[in-house]
Amino acid sequence: MKRRVIIVGGVAGGASTAARLRRLDQEVEITIYERGEYISYANCGLPYHIGNIIKSRDALLLQTPQAMKTRFNIDVHILHEVIAIDRNEKTISVKNLKNQEVTLEKYDTLVLATGSSPVIPKIPGIQSKRILSLWTVHDTDNIRQFIQENNVTNAVVIGGGFIGVEMAENLRHREIDVTLVEMLNQVMTPFDYEMAQLIHESMEHEGVHLQLGDGVDSFEDYNDSVLIHLKSGKQLSTQLVILSIGIRPNNELAKNAGLEINPRGGIVVDDMLRTSDPNIYAVGDVIEVEDFIDKSRTMIPLAGPANKQGRIAANNIAGDEDHYLGTQGSSIIQIFDLTAANTGANEKTLIKRGLVKGQDYESLIIVQNSHAGYYPGAVPMTLKLLFSKDGNKIFGAQIIGKDGVDKRIDTIGTAIRLGGTIWDLKSLEFAYAPPYSSAKDPVNMAGFVAENVLKGRVAFSDWDSVEKSDPKKTTVLDVREDAERQAYAIPGSINIPLGQLRTRISELDKEKEIIIFCAIGVRAYNAARILMQQGYSNVKIFPGGMRFYRATHYQEHDLPPVTHDRIADSGHSETDDTPAVSFRLDCSGLQCPGPIMKVFETMKDLEEGKIVEVSASDPGFSRDIEAWCRRTGNTMLLNEKKGTDYVALIRKGIKKSEEKNTINSEALKPNEGKTIIVFSGDMDKAIASFIIANGAAAMGRPVTMFFSFWGLNILRKPERVPVKKNFIESMFGLMMPCGTKQLTLSKMNMGGMGTAMIKKIMNDKNVDSLEVMIQKAKQAGVKLVACTMSMDLMGIKEEELIEGVTLGGVGSYLGDAEESNVNLFI
């Protein structure tokens, strides 16, 4: 008598078990019972059919019962539900869902591939016909039909996991306005919060409204819509709700049969995928597995592991002993133009398991191009790596970018599976040609940087270190060029371009922590090496540079929405109201800050009113150029996406007649500058002067401070400088205060007591000292001008003044004053 194997459930785990078993044993009798309409379909492709990315519904159907019988001699019964297992008699009860008849079937070996189902919580109003979920082909048909019949223009997705995010994207592809609600503070929990911020930024940029950290309290049908009452008290009104808040294992059959079930509802199996009954195997979403990283028991419902488990179960049933060695949770998702992938443990998991950063593990974040920067189409990817303190174990990795993410995450995932170390990452040899990679592949770079971390050559700050740091104990050093800072700069940061750092290193305080920024981290690393070898011991690099900082702080800044394909190839807009392009600048493939620097250099020599079309492959370009135009007084006419490039249309300067059509209505207009004559050398008046100057600079206004007579003492260096002076000049120098620390109050000085008291109060109230205010003014571009006539009368020499001061006369000051609408005398 033939041995009979019955498989409960199809799709990934069940179908792969059946096909593998048949290839191993042509005699065994194999039967599949599936309660749904389809034995095998591409469930991961369902959202893309809703978004019309996958056009054909038939493309989702991988196997039919007829094909399984013809090709594999496997009997498949769809719309048949197994409702009970009798382990003693080794029988199952099967209900035919078409006629409700129940039959008893005998088995020798049983395989449970019952999968999982969407969680439907008990929320008031959740039974509304406008609330749908996506799990099967039938669900897909329902959603597509509902959208078409109800002319849906807006929808709300509840849940920020894989399906929720994919549904949000695909609804946007159908030009439906989408809001995604997630109870946690981030979407995509396999990623750490700071990495998820890159996903948030992209989704918001593409028009998905994120409502994070808020859950649903109730639903309410109202006319032709659903009112969603959130726990925060907010209300959302929508035509369609897609529910995607998690899944649960379909364990009822196993539980009722008395098989061992874990606390999360997963069927307990051994490494041969046998349940607590040796005649019953289980595979797929319904089982618990071993976590490959820390060997704990967990549940990781993914299609790849399910298929492998089906193969291993079939091998063991056929007598070819095989073992499942655990799941490391490798996953990948496309989110509009981004690809986000992860493997192994994230940092949240390491912390939850009791590991301590700096003691048990280290992490790094780097930004690298997908291939050689000089070859067209290079785009950045952000890579986070977690590894043990000795470098001999890789805990996990996360990568987000537009291109080349999949092969890098698979490489690191393979290294983890084979027990690789960070030393292996740096020595791996990759196939290289400019269209595919760089001579130092991003995976190699991760290994190089990890080595530097472990050997103490570099240290990274936390991603939120700027806001957590004490300004009195921390210096934020920006080593980018001025043109880059015109697009964006961190308030209060000190700018010393890398090329000037060696000559200006004395401007930095060795006692302070120094956090270094550049565009992506490369120049910051070079700056860190300079400082560390000059005795600066507390130096850290901000991970991923300004690109990563802006992505993780995207909510603090205006994010221009993306538009698509509005500039014609001929150079003329497809709309009548946009002027023709007179010059093209192709920055595709240039690594940040290349595009902004190119624009800066080009615009300098361009005639007023000329229009430039700039194209760049760097995704951050659209935001950078928007800010750059605002700061520099140029006019942005268009800022959009054209194919895979980001395209901006910029006019040199502003034409008032066309200001209403520009994106940057805040561009600087004539006579918006501020000029301040600082005549007094009193500390309180100096503070007032710099508060006003820094406030104006923060609003993007050009500021000139003209220091005359006693005000010149504010600009003097604190130490005595040996310069040649005559007797009168020397006497003046001895009687006058030398720099800001010797200034006194104009009133209530009380022999210095009042001055000391005001300094203490400023410190207690977290008000910047005068010295810090001066640094911030220089950083913000405030022009500090020392009156040469007053210097000559008072015997002050240029060598005695602090760095960054310009020498000038009345004519220089009056020139700036004529372009200002505020002029103060202090």
CSV table of N, CA, C and O in Angstrom, one decimal, residues 19 24 33 36 43 102 128 186 203 261 333 357 379 388 411 459 467 507-508 524 578 599 619 698 703 810:
chain,number,residue,atom,x,y,z
A,19,ALA,N,5.9,19.7,-4.2
A,19,ALA,CA,6.7,19.6,-5.5
A,19,ALA,C,8.0,19.0,-5.2
A,19,ALA,O,8.5,18.1,-6.0
A,24,LEU,N,11.5,13.8,-5.2
A,24,LEU,CA,12.3,12.8,-4.4
A,24,LEU,C,11.6,11.4,-4.4
A,24,LEU,O,12.3,10.4,-4.3
A,33,TYR,N,-4.9,19.9,0.5
A,33,TYR,CA,-6.2,20.5,0.8
A,33,TYR,C,-6.0,22.0,1.0
A,33,TYR,O,-5.3,22.4,1.9
A,36,GLY,N,-8.9,28.0,0.3
A,36,GLY,CA,-9.1,29.1,-0.6
A,36,GLY,C,-9.3,28.6,-2.0
A,36,GLY,O,-9.4,27.4,-2.3
A,43,ASN,N,1.4,36.1,-3.4
A,43,ASN,CA,0.8,37.0,-2.4
A,43,ASN,C,1.6,38.3,-2.2
A,43,ASN,O,1.1,39.3,-1.9
A,102,VAL,N,-18.6,16.6,4.8
A,102,VAL,CA,-17.4,16.4,5.6
A,102,VAL,C,-17.0,14.9,5.4
A,102,VAL,O,-17.9,14.0,5.5
A,128,SER,N,-17.5,48.0,9.0
A,128,SER,CA,-18.0,48.8,7.9
A,128,SER,C,-17.5,48.2,6.5
A,128,SER,O,-16.4,47.6,6.4
A,186,GLN,N,7.1,54.9,14.0
A,186,GLN,CA,7.8,54.7,12.8
A,186,GLN,C,7.1,53.6,12.0
A,186,GLN,O,6.3,52.8,12.5
A,203,MET,N,8.3,58.9,1.7
A,203,MET,CA,6.8,58.8,1.6
A,203,MET,C,6.1,60.1,1.6
A,203,MET,O,5.2,60.4,0.9
A,261,ILE,N,2.1,24.5,21.3
A,261,ILE,CA,2.0,25.9,20.7
A,261,ILE,C,2.8,26.8,21.6
A,261,ILE,O,2.7,26.7,22.8
A,333,ILE,N,12.1,45.8,0.5
A,333,ILE,CA,10.8,46.4,0.1
A,333,ILE,C,11.2,47.6,-0.8
A,333,ILE,O,12.1,48.3,-0.6
A,357,LYS,N,25.9,49.3,23.9
A,357,LYS,CA,26.7,49.9,22.9
A,357,LYS,C,28.0,50.4,23.5
A,357,LYS,O,28.0,51.0,24.5
A,379,VAL,N,23.8,56.9,-7.5
A,379,VAL,CA,22.9,57.4,-6.5
A,379,VAL,C,23.4,56.9,-5.1
A,379,VAL,O,23.9,55.8,-5.0
A,388,SER,N,30.0,43.1,16.7
A,388,SER,CA,30.5,42.8,18.0
A,388,SER,C,31.7,43.7,18.3
A,388,SER,O,32.4,44.2,17.4
A,411,THR,N,24.9,40.3,0.2
A,411,THR,CA,26.3,40.0,0.5
A,411,THR,C,26.6,40.0,2.0
A,411,THR,O,27.2,39.0,2.5
A,459,ALA,N,35.3,57.8,15.7
A,459,ALA,CA,34.2,57.5,16.6
A,459,ALA,C,33.0,58.3,16.0
A,459,ALA,O,33.1,59.4,15.4
A,467,GLU,N,21.0,67.7,19.1
A,467,GLU,CA,19.9,68.2,20.0
A,467,GLU,C,20.1,67.7,21.4
A,467,GLU,O,19.7,68.4,22.4
A,507,GLU,N,41.1,77.8,16.5
A,507,GLU,CA,39.8,78.3,16.8
A,507,GLU,C,38.9,77.4,17.6
A,507,GLU,O,37.9,77.7,18.1
A,508,LEU,N,39.4,76.1,17.7
A,508,LEU,CA,38.6,75.1,18.3
A,508,LEU,C,39.1,74.8,19.7
A,508,LEU,O,40.3,74.8,20.0
A,524,ALA,N,34.5,64.7,6.8
A,524,ALA,CA,34.5,64.7,8.3
A,524,ALA,C,35.5,63.8,8.9
A,524,ALA,O,36.1,64.0,9.9
A,578,THR,N,5.6,78.6,-18.7
A,578,THR,CA,7.0,78.4,-18.3
A,578,THR,C,8.0,78.8,-19.4
A,578,THR,O,7.8,78.3,-20.5
A,599,VAL,N,26.1,74.2,-9.6
A,599,VAL,CA,25.1,75.3,-9.8
A,599,VAL,C,25.7,76.6,-9.3
A,599,VAL,O,25.6,77.7,-10.0
A,619,PRO,N,19.0,62.2,-5.0
A,619,PRO,CA,17.7,62.5,-4.5
A,619,PRO,C,17.5,63.7,-3.6
A,619,PRO,O,16.5,64.3,-3.4
A,698,ALA,N,19.5,85.0,11.0
A,698,ALA,CA,18.6,83.8,11.1
A,698,ALA,C,17.5,83.9,10.1
A,698,ALA,O,16.9,82.9,9.6
A,703,VAL,N,23.7,91.1,7.0
A,703,VAL,CA,23.9,91.9,8.1
A,703,VAL,C,25.4,92.4,8.1
A,703,VAL,O,26.3,91.6,7.9
A,810,VAL,N,34.3,104.3,6.1
A,810,VAL,CA,32.9,104.8,6.0
A,810,VAL,C,32.3,104.4,4.7
A,810,VAL,O,31.1,104.1,4.7
